[in-house]
PDB file of C-alpha atoms in Angstrom:
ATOM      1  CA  UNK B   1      89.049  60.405 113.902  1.00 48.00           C
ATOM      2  CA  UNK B   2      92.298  60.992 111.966  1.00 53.00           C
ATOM      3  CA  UNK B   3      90.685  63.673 110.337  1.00 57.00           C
ATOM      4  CA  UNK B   4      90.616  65.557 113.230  1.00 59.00           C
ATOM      5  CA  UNK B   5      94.226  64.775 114.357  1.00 63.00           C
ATOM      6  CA  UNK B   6      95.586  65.796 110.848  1.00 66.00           C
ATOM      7  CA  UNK B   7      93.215  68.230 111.130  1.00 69.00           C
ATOM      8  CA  UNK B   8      95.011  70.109 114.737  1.00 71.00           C
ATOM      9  CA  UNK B   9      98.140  69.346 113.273  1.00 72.00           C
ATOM     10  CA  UNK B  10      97.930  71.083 109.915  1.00 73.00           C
ATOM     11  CA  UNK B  11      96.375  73.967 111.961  1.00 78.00           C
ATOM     12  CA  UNK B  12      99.303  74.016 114.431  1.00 90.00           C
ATOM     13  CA  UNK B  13     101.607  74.463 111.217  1.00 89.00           C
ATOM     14  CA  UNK B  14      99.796  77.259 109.723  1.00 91.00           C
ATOM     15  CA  UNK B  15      99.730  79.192 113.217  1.00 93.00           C
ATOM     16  CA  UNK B  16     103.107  78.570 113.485  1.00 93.00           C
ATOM     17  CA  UNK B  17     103.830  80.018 109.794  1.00 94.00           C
ATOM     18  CA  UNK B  18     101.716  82.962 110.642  1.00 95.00           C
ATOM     19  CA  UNK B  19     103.606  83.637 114.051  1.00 96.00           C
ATOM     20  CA  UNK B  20     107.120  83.314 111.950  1.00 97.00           C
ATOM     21  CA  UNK B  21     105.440  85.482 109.449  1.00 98.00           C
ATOM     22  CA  UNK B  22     104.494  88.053 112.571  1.00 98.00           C
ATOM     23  CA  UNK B  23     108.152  88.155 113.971  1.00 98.00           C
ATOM     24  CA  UNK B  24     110.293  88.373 110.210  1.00 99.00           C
ATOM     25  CA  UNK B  25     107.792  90.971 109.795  1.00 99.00           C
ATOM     26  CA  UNK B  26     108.909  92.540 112.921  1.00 99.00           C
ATOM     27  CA  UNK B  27     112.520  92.095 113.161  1.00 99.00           C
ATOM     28  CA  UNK B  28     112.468  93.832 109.003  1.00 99.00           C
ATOM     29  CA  UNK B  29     110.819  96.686 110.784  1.00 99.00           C
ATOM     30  CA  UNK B  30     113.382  97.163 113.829  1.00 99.00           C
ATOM     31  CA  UNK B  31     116.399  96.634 110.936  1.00 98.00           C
ATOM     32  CA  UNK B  32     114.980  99.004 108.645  1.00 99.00           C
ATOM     33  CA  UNK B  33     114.063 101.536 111.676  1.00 98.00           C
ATOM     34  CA  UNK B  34     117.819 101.545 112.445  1.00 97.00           C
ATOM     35  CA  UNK B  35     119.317 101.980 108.975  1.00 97.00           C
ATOM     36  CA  UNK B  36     117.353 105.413 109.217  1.00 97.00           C
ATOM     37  CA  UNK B  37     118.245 106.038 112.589  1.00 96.00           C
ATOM     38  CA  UNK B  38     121.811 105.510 112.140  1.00 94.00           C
ATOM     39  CA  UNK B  39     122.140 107.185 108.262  1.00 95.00           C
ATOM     40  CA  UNK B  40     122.859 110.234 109.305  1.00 95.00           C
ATOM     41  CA  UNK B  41     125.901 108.993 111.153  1.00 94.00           C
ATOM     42  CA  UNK B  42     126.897 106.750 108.406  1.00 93.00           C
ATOM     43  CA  UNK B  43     130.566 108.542 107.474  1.00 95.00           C
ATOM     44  CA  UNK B  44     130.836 109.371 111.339  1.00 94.00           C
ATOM     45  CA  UNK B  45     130.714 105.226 111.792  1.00 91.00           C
ATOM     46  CA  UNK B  46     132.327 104.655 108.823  1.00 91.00           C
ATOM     47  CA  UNK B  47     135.172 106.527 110.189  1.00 94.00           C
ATOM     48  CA  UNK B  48     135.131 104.601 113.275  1.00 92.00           C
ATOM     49  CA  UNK B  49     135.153 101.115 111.920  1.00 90.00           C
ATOM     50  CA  UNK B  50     137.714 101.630 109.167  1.00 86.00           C
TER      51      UNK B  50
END
């Protein structure tokens, strides 16, 4: 019987890692996606900010 409860909790955690895992993943893609986007602007916004 605890087995099991340890058991649904220690798979809980490891779903949960995998889901953070899923979304860094993600947001490293969108952040990375803009860099290029935005590189070819990048003395243009330079400009701009400074």
């Amino acid at each position: 019987m605890m087995t099991d409860d340890s058991s649904d909790t220690e798979q809980s955690f490891i779903s949960h890692l995998i889901e953070l895992r899923d979304r860094l993943l993600r947001v490293l893609i969108v952040v990375i996606l803009a860099i290029v986007a935005l590189f070819p602007f990048s003395n243009t916004l330079y400009n701009y900010l400074a």
